[in-house]
Coordinates of C-alpha atoms in Angstrom, one line a residue:
M234 CA 47.9 189.3 16.9
G235 CA 45.0 190.2 19.2
A236 CA 43.4 188.6 21.9
A237 CA 40.5 187.2 20.2
E238 CA 42.9 185.6 17.5
L239 CA 45.6 184.3 20.0
I240 CA 42.5 182.4 22.0
Q241 CA 41.0 180.9 18.7
Q242 CA 44.6 179.5 17.8
A243 CA 44.6 177.9 21.3
L244 CA 40.9 176.6 20.7
D245 CA 42.1 175.0 17.5
V246 CA 44.9 173.3 18.8
R247 CA 42.3 171.7 21.5
D248 CA 39.6 171.0 19.0
K249 CA 41.9 169.5 16.4
S250 CA 43.4 167.1 18.7
L251 CA 39.6 166.1 19.7
A252 CA 38.8 165.6 15.9
A253 CA 41.7 163.2 15.8
I254 CA 40.4 160.7 18.5
E255 CA 39.5 157.3 16.6
P256 CA 36.7 156.0 16.3
P257 CA 35.1 159.5 17.1
L258 CA 32.7 159.4 20.0
D259 CA 29.1 159.4 19.3
L260 CA 27.5 162.0 21.6
A261 CA 24.2 161.6 20.1
C262 CA 23.1 159.2 22.9
L263 CA 24.3 161.5 25.7
P264 CA 20.9 163.1 27.3
T265 CA 19.7 166.6 26.7
P266 CA 19.8 168.4 28.9
L267 CA 22.9 166.7 30.7
P268 CA 22.2 165.9 34.5
K269 CA 24.0 167.7 37.2
N270 CA 26.0 164.6 38.0
V271 CA 27.6 163.2 35.0
T272 CA 30.2 160.7 36.3
H273 CA 28.0 157.8 34.9
L274 CA 27.6 158.9 31.3
A275 CA 30.7 157.2 29.9
K276 CA 28.8 153.8 29.9
D277 CA 26.4 155.3 27.2
V278 CA 29.7 156.3 24.9
L279 CA 32.3 154.1 25.3
S280 CA 32.9 150.0 24.9
E281 CA 32.9 147.4 27.5
E282 CA 36.7 146.9 27.0
E283 CA 37.3 150.8 27.3
L284 CA 34.8 151.1 30.6
E285 CA 36.8 148.1 31.9
I286 CA 40.4 149.6 31.1
T287 CA 39.4 152.9 32.4
G288 CA 37.9 151.5 35.5
L289 CA 41.1 150.0 36.7
D290 CA 43.6 152.1 39.1
A291 CA 47.2 152.6 38.2
L292 CA 48.6 149.6 39.8
E293 CA 45.8 147.6 38.3
L294 CA 46.6 149.0 35.0
L295 CA 50.2 148.1 35.3
D296 CA 49.6 144.4 36.3
A297 CA 47.2 144.3 33.3
I298 CA 49.8 145.5 30.8
R299 CA 52.4 143.3 32.3
V300 CA 50.6 140.2 31.9
K301 CA 49.6 141.0 28.6
K302 CA 45.9 141.1 29.3
Y303 CA 45.9 144.8 27.6
T304 CA 48.5 146.3 25.2
C305 CA 49.7 149.7 26.0
V306 CA 48.1 150.8 22.6
A307 CA 44.7 149.7 23.8
V308 CA 45.1 151.3 27.3
A309 CA 46.5 154.6 25.4
K310 CA 43.3 154.5 23.0
A311 CA 40.6 154.1 26.1
F312 CA 42.0 156.9 27.8
L313 CA 42.2 159.3 24.9
R314 CA 38.3 158.5 24.1
R315 CA 37.5 158.7 27.7
A316 CA 39.5 162.2 28.1
A317 CA 37.7 163.1 24.9
L318 CA 34.3 162.5 26.4
A319 CA 35.5 164.4 29.6
Q320 CA 36.2 167.4 27.4
E321 CA 32.8 167.4 26.2
L322 CA 31.1 167.0 29.3
L323 CA 33.7 169.0 31.6
N324 CA 35.8 171.4 29.7
C325 CA 39.1 170.4 31.3
T326 CA 41.6 169.8 28.8
T327 CA 43.9 172.2 26.8
E328 CA 45.0 169.5 24.3
L329 CA 44.7 165.8 23.6
L330 CA 48.0 164.0 22.3
P331 CA 46.8 161.0 20.2
E332 CA 49.9 160.8 17.9
M333 CA 52.5 161.3 20.6
A334 CA 50.6 158.7 22.8
L335 CA 49.9 156.2 20.1
Q336 CA 53.4 156.0 18.9
R337 CA 54.8 155.9 22.5
A338 CA 52.3 153.0 23.4
A339 CA 53.3 151.3 20.2
Y340 CA 57.0 151.6 21.0
L341 CA 56.6 150.2 24.6
D342 CA 54.6 147.3 22.9
S343 CA 57.3 146.6 20.9
L344 CA 59.9 145.9 23.7
G345 CA 60.8 142.6 25.2
H346 CA 60.8 143.8 28.6
P347 CA 59.0 146.8 30.6
L348 CA 60.9 150.1 30.1
G349 CA 60.5 151.4 33.7
P350 CA 58.0 150.9 36.6
L351 CA 55.4 152.9 34.8
H352 CA 55.6 150.9 31.4
G353 CA 52.4 151.9 29.6
L354 CA 50.6 153.9 32.1
P355 CA 48.8 156.7 31.0
I356 CA 49.4 160.0 32.9
S357 CA 47.8 163.3 32.5
I358 CA 49.8 166.6 32.9
K359 CA 48.7 170.3 34.1
E360 CA 49.0 172.5 31.1
H361 CA 51.5 174.9 32.6
H362 CA 54.0 172.1 33.5
G363 CA 54.8 171.8 29.8
M364 CA 55.1 169.2 27.2
V365 CA 58.0 168.3 25.0
N366 CA 57.4 170.1 21.5
G367 CA 54.7 172.0 22.9
T368 CA 53.7 175.6 23.9
N369 CA 53.2 176.5 27.5
H370 CA 50.8 179.6 28.3
A371 CA 49.7 179.1 32.1
S372 CA 46.3 180.4 30.7
F373 CA 47.8 183.7 29.9
V374 CA 46.5 185.0 26.6
A375 CA 49.9 187.0 26.1
R376 CA 51.8 183.4 26.3
I377 CA 49.6 181.6 24.0
K378 CA 52.4 181.1 21.4
S379 CA 55.4 180.6 24.1
P380 CA 57.3 177.5 23.3
Q381 CA 58.2 174.9 26.0
P382 CA 61.1 177.2 28.0
S383 CA 63.1 173.9 29.1
P384 CA 62.8 170.2 29.8
S385 CA 60.2 169.4 32.3
G386 CA 62.2 168.0 35.4
V387 CA 58.8 165.9 36.4
N388 CA 57.7 164.8 32.6
D389 CA 61.2 163.7 31.8
V390 CA 61.5 161.1 34.8
L391 CA 57.8 159.9 34.5
W392 CA 58.7 159.5 30.5
E393 CA 61.9 157.4 31.6
A394 CA 60.1 155.2 33.7
G395 CA 58.1 154.4 30.9
A396 CA 54.7 156.6 31.1
V397 CA 52.4 157.6 28.1
F398 CA 51.6 161.5 27.9
Y399 CA 48.0 161.9 26.3
V400 CA 46.4 164.7 27.4
R401 CA 47.3 168.4 28.9
T402 CA 44.6 170.0 31.6
T403 CA 43.1 173.3 32.2
Q404 CA 44.1 175.9 34.8
P405 CA 42.8 179.3 35.5
Q406 CA 43.9 182.7 34.7
C407 CA 47.5 183.5 36.1
I408 CA 47.1 179.8 37.8
M409 CA 46.1 181.7 40.9
H410 CA 42.3 180.7 41.5
L411 CA 40.8 177.8 43.9
E412 CA 38.7 177.6 40.7
T413 CA 39.6 176.7 36.8
S414 CA 38.4 179.3 34.7
S415 CA 40.1 181.6 32.0
N416 CA 39.6 183.8 29.2
I417 CA 41.1 181.2 26.9
Y418 CA 39.0 177.9 27.9
G419 CA 36.3 179.1 30.0
T420 CA 35.0 177.3 33.2
T421 CA 35.9 173.7 33.9
L422 CA 33.1 171.9 35.5
N423 CA 32.7 169.0 38.5
P424 CA 31.3 165.9 37.2
H425 CA 29.7 165.3 40.4
N426 CA 27.5 168.6 40.1
L427 CA 28.1 170.8 36.9
D428 CA 27.0 174.0 39.3
L429 CA 30.1 173.4 41.2
T430 CA 33.6 174.3 40.8
P431 CA 36.1 171.3 40.8
G432 CA 38.5 173.5 42.3
G433 CA 41.8 175.2 41.3
S434 CA 44.2 175.6 40.0
S435 CA 44.6 172.2 39.3
G436 CA 40.7 171.6 38.3
G437 CA 41.2 170.3 34.7
E438 CA 43.1 167.4 36.6
S439 CA 40.6 166.9 39.4
A440 CA 37.9 166.7 36.7
L441 CA 39.2 164.5 34.3
I442 CA 40.5 162.2 37.1
S443 CA 37.2 162.2 38.9
F444 CA 35.7 161.4 35.6
R445 CA 38.3 158.4 35.3
G446 CA 39.6 160.0 32.1
S447 CA 42.8 159.8 33.8
V448 CA 44.0 157.7 36.9
L449 CA 47.1 159.5 37.8
G450 CA 48.1 162.9 36.7
V451 CA 50.1 165.8 37.9
G452 CA 49.1 169.3 39.4
G453 CA 50.7 171.8 41.4
D454 CA 50.0 173.8 44.7
I455 CA 51.2 177.2 46.0
G456 CA 47.8 177.9 48.0
G457 CA 45.9 174.5 47.8
S458 CA 45.8 173.8 44.3
I459 CA 46.1 170.2 44.4
R460 CA 44.1 169.5 47.5
C461 CA 41.2 171.6 47.0
P462 CA 40.6 170.3 43.5
A463 CA 41.1 166.7 44.9
A464 CA 38.7 167.2 47.8
N465 CA 35.9 169.0 45.4
C466 CA 36.4 166.1 43.2
G467 CA 36.5 163.2 45.7
I468 CA 40.1 162.0 44.5
Y469 CA 43.4 162.0 46.5
G470 CA 46.2 164.6 46.1
I471 CA 49.2 165.3 47.9
K472 CA 51.0 168.6 48.2
P473 CA 54.8 167.6 49.1
T474 CA 57.4 169.5 50.7
P475 CA 58.8 172.1 48.3
G476 CA 62.2 170.7 47.1
R477 CA 61.2 167.1 46.6
L478 CA 59.6 167.3 43.1
S479 CA 61.3 169.6 40.6
R480 CA 59.5 172.7 38.7
H481 CA 61.6 172.8 35.8
G482 CA 60.1 173.5 32.5
A483 CA 56.8 174.8 34.4
S484 CA 55.4 178.3 33.6
A485 CA 55.1 180.3 36.5
G486 CA 52.2 182.7 37.3
V487 CA 54.9 185.5 38.6
K488 CA 58.5 184.7 37.2
G489 CA 61.1 184.8 40.1
Q490 CA 58.5 184.9 43.0
D491 CA 59.9 182.5 45.9
G492 CA 58.3 184.2 49.0
I493 CA 56.0 181.2 48.9
A494 CA 57.2 178.0 47.4
G495 CA 54.9 176.3 44.8
T496 CA 55.3 172.3 44.4
H497 CA 54.1 169.8 41.7
G498 CA 52.5 166.8 43.0
P499 CA 50.5 163.7 42.0
M500 CA 46.5 163.5 41.9
S501 CA 44.9 160.0 41.6
T502 CA 41.9 157.9 41.8
T503 CA 43.8 155.9 44.8
R504 CA 46.0 156.6 47.4
S505 CA 48.4 153.8 46.0
G506 CA 48.7 155.7 43.0
I507 CA 49.7 158.7 45.1
E508 CA 52.1 156.3 46.6
L509 CA 53.3 154.7 43.1
F510 CA 54.2 158.3 41.8
M511 CA 56.3 159.6 44.7
E512 CA 58.0 156.2 45.2
T513 CA 58.9 156.0 41.4
Y514 CA 59.8 159.6 40.9
I515 CA 62.1 160.0 43.6
S516 CA 63.8 156.6 42.9
Y517 CA 65.4 158.3 39.8
S518 CA 67.3 160.8 42.0
P519 CA 65.7 164.0 40.3
W520 CA 68.1 166.1 42.5
I521 CA 71.0 165.3 40.0
K522 CA 69.8 167.2 37.3
D523 CA 68.0 169.8 39.5
T524 CA 70.0 171.3 42.0
G525 CA 67.3 173.1 43.8
L526 CA 66.1 169.5 45.1
V527 CA 67.1 168.0 48.1
P528 CA 68.9 164.8 47.8
L529 CA 66.3 162.9 50.0
P530 CA 65.8 159.4 48.9
W531 CA 62.0 157.8 49.4
R532 CA 62.1 156.3 52.8
Q533 CA 60.3 153.3 54.4
V534 CA 59.1 154.9 57.6
T535 CA 58.2 153.2 61.0
L536 CA 55.1 154.9 62.7
Q537 CA 54.7 155.2 66.3
P538 CA 52.4 152.1 67.6
R539 CA 49.9 154.8 69.0
L540 CA 49.7 157.8 66.7
K541 CA 48.9 161.1 68.2
I542 CA 46.3 162.8 65.5
A543 CA 45.1 166.4 66.2
F544 CA 41.8 167.1 64.8
M545 CA 41.5 170.9 63.7
W546 CA 37.7 171.3 63.9
S547 CA 37.9 175.1 62.7
D548 CA 40.6 177.5 62.0
D549 CA 38.5 180.0 64.2
I550 CA 37.9 182.3 61.2
V551 CA 35.6 180.7 59.1
T552 CA 33.3 177.9 60.2
P553 CA 33.1 174.8 57.8
H554 CA 29.9 173.8 56.5
P555 CA 27.8 171.1 58.2
P556 CA 29.1 168.1 55.5
V557 CA 32.5 169.0 56.4
T558 CA 32.0 168.9 60.1
R559 CA 30.2 165.3 59.8
A560 CA 33.1 164.0 57.8
L561 CA 35.4 165.0 60.5
K562 CA 33.1 163.5 63.0
E563 CA 33.1 160.5 61.0
V564 CA 36.7 159.8 61.0
Y565 CA 37.2 161.1 64.4
T566 CA 34.6 158.0 65.5
A567 CA 36.3 155.5 62.9
L568 CA 39.7 156.2 64.9
Q569 CA 38.2 156.3 68.3
Q570 CA 37.2 152.6 67.8
Y571 CA 41.1 151.9 67.9
P572 CA 42.4 153.4 71.2
D573 CA 45.6 151.3 71.1
R574 CA 46.5 152.8 67.7
F575 CA 45.2 156.4 67.9
E576 CA 45.2 159.1 70.4
L577 CA 42.8 161.7 69.3
V578 CA 43.2 165.3 70.3
D579 CA 41.9 168.7 69.5
W580 CA 44.3 171.1 67.5
K581 CA 44.2 174.7 68.7
P582 CA 44.9 177.0 65.8
S583 CA 46.8 180.1 66.5
G584 CA 47.7 183.2 64.1
H585 CA 46.0 181.6 60.9
D586 CA 44.8 185.1 60.0
T587 CA 48.4 186.6 60.3
C588 CA 49.5 183.7 58.2
W589 CA 47.3 184.4 55.4
D590 CA 48.0 188.1 55.4
I591 CA 51.7 187.2 55.0
T592 CA 51.0 184.6 52.4
Q593 CA 49.0 186.8 50.4
A594 CA 51.4 189.5 50.1
L595 CA 54.3 187.4 49.2
Y596 CA 52.5 186.1 46.4
Y597 CA 52.7 189.4 44.5
E598 CA 55.5 191.4 46.1
D599 CA 55.4 194.1 43.4
G600 CA 51.5 194.8 44.3
G601 CA 50.3 192.5 41.3
R602 CA 51.9 194.9 38.7
A603 CA 53.6 192.3 36.5
V604 CA 50.5 190.1 36.2
R605 CA 48.2 192.8 35.5
K606 CA 50.5 194.3 32.9
E607 CA 50.9 190.8 31.2
I608 CA 46.9 190.4 31.4
T609 CA 46.1 193.6 30.1
E610 CA 48.9 194.4 27.4
A611 CA 47.6 191.1 25.7
G612 CA 44.2 192.7 25.5
E613 CA 42.6 190.2 27.9
T614 CA 40.3 191.3 31.0
V615 CA 41.4 190.6 34.8
M616 CA 38.8 187.9 35.5
P617 CA 36.8 188.5 39.1
L618 CA 38.5 185.6 41.1
T619 CA 41.9 187.5 39.7
E620 CA 40.6 190.7 40.8
W621 CA 39.6 189.6 44.1
L622 CA 42.9 187.9 45.1
L623 CA 44.7 191.1 44.1
T624 CA 42.7 193.4 46.2
D625 CA 40.9 191.5 49.0
G626 CA 41.9 192.4 52.4
G627 CA 44.7 195.3 51.3
N628 CA 47.6 192.6 52.0
I629 CA 49.0 192.9 48.0
K630 CA 50.8 196.4 47.4
Y631 CA 53.7 197.5 45.8
R632 CA 56.6 197.1 48.1
T633 CA 60.3 198.4 48.5
V634 CA 63.0 195.8 48.8
E635 CA 63.3 196.7 52.5
E636 CA 59.6 196.1 52.8
V637 CA 59.8 192.6 51.1
W638 CA 62.9 191.9 53.5
D639 CA 60.5 192.6 56.2
L640 CA 57.6 190.5 55.2
K641 CA 60.1 187.5 54.8
V642 CA 61.2 188.1 58.4
R643 CA 57.5 188.0 59.6
R644 CA 57.3 184.7 57.4
N645 CA 60.2 183.1 59.1
A646 CA 59.0 184.1 62.7
Y647 CA 55.8 182.8 62.0
R648 CA 57.1 179.5 60.9
D649 CA 59.1 179.3 64.2
F650 CA 56.3 180.2 66.0
Y651 CA 54.1 177.3 64.6
N652 CA 57.2 174.7 65.0
D653 CA 57.1 175.7 68.8
L654 CA 53.1 175.3 68.7
W655 CA 53.6 171.8 67.0
L656 CA 56.2 170.8 69.4
S657 CA 54.2 172.0 72.5
T658 CA 51.8 169.3 72.0
G659 CA 54.5 167.0 73.4
S660 CA 55.3 168.9 76.5
E661 CA 53.4 166.7 78.8
D662 CA 54.2 163.3 77.3
G663 CA 57.1 163.6 75.1
H664 CA 55.0 162.6 72.0
P665 CA 54.1 165.6 69.9
V666 CA 51.3 165.3 67.8
D667 CA 52.2 163.1 64.5
A668 CA 49.8 164.8 62.1
I669 CA 46.7 167.3 61.9
L670 CA 43.4 166.1 60.2
S671 CA 41.7 169.1 59.1
P672 CA 39.2 170.5 56.8
V673 CA 40.8 171.3 53.1
G674 CA 38.2 174.3 52.7
P675 CA 35.4 175.8 54.4
G676 CA 32.9 173.6 52.5
P677 CA 32.3 171.1 49.6
A678 CA 33.0 172.6 46.2
P679 CA 31.3 176.0 45.9
P680 CA 29.2 177.2 43.0
H681 CA 31.0 178.7 40.4
G682 CA 33.1 182.3 41.0
N683 CA 32.8 181.6 44.9
A684 CA 35.8 179.9 45.8
K685 CA 37.5 183.1 48.2
Y686 CA 38.7 181.3 51.2
W687 CA 42.0 180.0 50.9
S688 CA 43.2 179.4 54.5
Y689 CA 42.8 176.0 55.2
T690 CA 45.3 175.0 52.8
S691 CA 47.3 178.0 52.3
Q692 CA 48.3 177.7 55.7
W693 CA 50.4 174.6 55.0
N694 CA 51.9 176.0 51.9
M695 CA 53.5 179.2 54.0
L696 CA 54.9 176.6 56.7
E697 CA 56.0 174.1 53.8
Y698 CA 54.4 171.3 55.5
A699 CA 53.2 168.2 53.7
A700 CA 49.8 167.5 53.4
V701 CA 47.6 165.0 51.4
A702 CA 43.7 165.3 50.5
F703 CA 41.5 162.2 50.7
P704 CA 37.9 161.1 50.1
V705 CA 35.4 160.8 53.0
T706 CA 31.8 161.1 51.9
T707 CA 29.5 163.1 49.9
V708 CA 26.8 165.9 51.1
D709 CA 23.4 164.3 52.1
V710 CA 20.7 166.6 52.2
K711 CA 19.0 165.1 55.3
L712 CA 21.8 164.9 57.3
D713 CA 23.8 168.2 56.3
V714 CA 21.2 170.6 57.5
K715 CA 22.2 174.2 57.8
D716 CA 22.0 175.9 61.0
T717 CA 19.8 178.7 60.6
N718 CA 20.7 180.3 64.1
Y719 CA 24.5 180.2 63.3
V720 CA 25.9 183.9 64.0
P721 CA 28.9 184.3 61.5
K722 CA 32.3 185.5 63.4
N723 CA 33.2 188.0 60.6
E724 CA 32.3 188.9 57.1
K725 CA 34.4 186.1 55.6
D726 CA 32.7 183.6 57.7
K727 CA 29.2 185.3 56.9
F728 CA 29.9 185.0 53.2
N729 CA 30.8 181.2 53.4
W730 CA 28.0 180.6 55.4
D731 CA 25.5 182.1 53.3
L732 CA 26.6 180.1 50.5
Y733 CA 25.5 176.9 52.0
E734 CA 22.3 175.4 50.9
P735 CA 22.4 171.7 51.0
E736 CA 19.9 171.5 48.2
A737 CA 23.0 173.5 45.7
Y738 CA 25.7 170.9 47.0
V739 CA 23.7 167.6 45.9
N740 CA 26.3 164.8 45.3
A741 CA 29.1 167.1 46.1
P742 CA 32.1 165.2 47.6
V743 CA 33.6 166.0 50.9
G744 CA 37.4 165.4 51.5
L745 CA 39.7 166.1 54.5
Q746 CA 43.6 166.5 54.6
I747 CA 46.5 165.2 56.6
I748 CA 49.1 167.4 57.5
T749 CA 52.6 166.5 59.0
R750 CA 55.7 168.5 59.1
R751 CA 58.3 169.5 56.5
W752 CA 60.3 166.6 54.8
E753 CA 57.6 164.2 56.4
D754 CA 55.9 163.3 52.9
E755 CA 56.4 159.6 53.7
K756 CA 55.1 159.9 56.9
C757 CA 52.1 161.6 55.8
L758 CA 51.0 158.8 53.2
A759 CA 51.7 156.2 55.9
I760 CA 49.4 158.0 58.2
L761 CA 46.7 158.3 55.7
K762 CA 47.0 154.5 55.2
E763 CA 46.3 153.9 58.8
V764 CA 43.6 156.3 59.0
E765 CA 41.8 154.6 55.9
R766 CA 42.2 151.4 57.6
A767 CA 40.6 152.3 60.5
M768 CA 38.0 153.9 58.2
G769 CA 37.1 150.0 56.7
R770 CA 39.5 150.9 53.6
E771 CA 42.4 148.6 52.8

């Protein structure tokens, strides 16, 4: 079977699932042409009850189900219809699961007690993470007919906790773009501005969640693939320390690659949704079934009375766009109002270019041979951002075993170097910084095809630090004026600076990230809570 036939087969699965949504969506009331910002269009298509249900966050939904304000079936139907509308507007799903979702919801309604802490909660799943009785292709045409390889270590726990699976979401070719486009499904769009990317590789999740076709979903991150989409679409997303969430059952871009560890993680409309997911998942002791996980329960942390937060204004390689710098200044100013709770210092980045060179090389130790072969032998083309990643900078090339060993020695040495750098911030007062507050990327969501700078996120993947992205503001054309006198530091900086024209980024969300050290996932979220309190959010 050729590539075109395989692709059509995947599209037929998606389209058949859309056609099964009841009652059908009335799309005739949508404006033509669509506005760039489509976040408000659900009110023109959905019922008042559906809007109310999908307007609740994860905890509110669980409470509404618990007190029987809404049945699990009503909740599932509402999210199926809103997800279907998201697909029509944003091209963010690989399939809806109406039969599975409604049968599950009816079963949960039939019980006399909650099945678990997620009883009745709809959860969206990135396609390559897998689904029981489904296929798992990771946006490789060659894998379109591939069955689910093994049970999903994350999905199985969520199911046991009472979740309802109802939709699977898009990812890019080979799961390795900071955008979401593939030869199978095309390009996924950002609901805040259709001209901009929702990010990647979990861009289907970020677009769907930002449109409130989901309030809690599962993404994955090996170079920024949770945090960039979260920041691009104005939602929350955490990259946990590798070894805390199972990756069993997921289809990898390069099978056997472990030089840089990827990790699953939650994405949500709220911080509380992230907390709910992490606490619930880890409470089921997933390390019993997945021996690759660390047997570390979710811990209640006691923070220092006065947190030491380091602001990284730039990585000294690529300067952030004006809206990102403004977001940093806004958070800095908010924390400054509470000198008894926060000590603010500047983070001095070191060797981030070296870190990227090692990281990029470790993604494809074989020089990209396996991924190129899988793409081309199926008859599909290597997409531009795939080609860019495989060739940019000359870091990716075929290496001997000894050369791979050398790369990992350099990786480990850099990890030790950065740990010393972190600890040195406490050399005078005995209190190393508690967290770094940093851009997620060098700008808001870029126009499609231009996400070519990973180091603001991939830095922390290589170090295996915990990091959570959170929304701060949106682009303001009047405030975020471009500095036309700026002189770029290098070619990467010039490419990024030339991208920025304020009018092209209208309505674009701007997010930041909080980074803590390995195994400090609980601390990462606790610090985010304190930062948001200082920002006036509770």
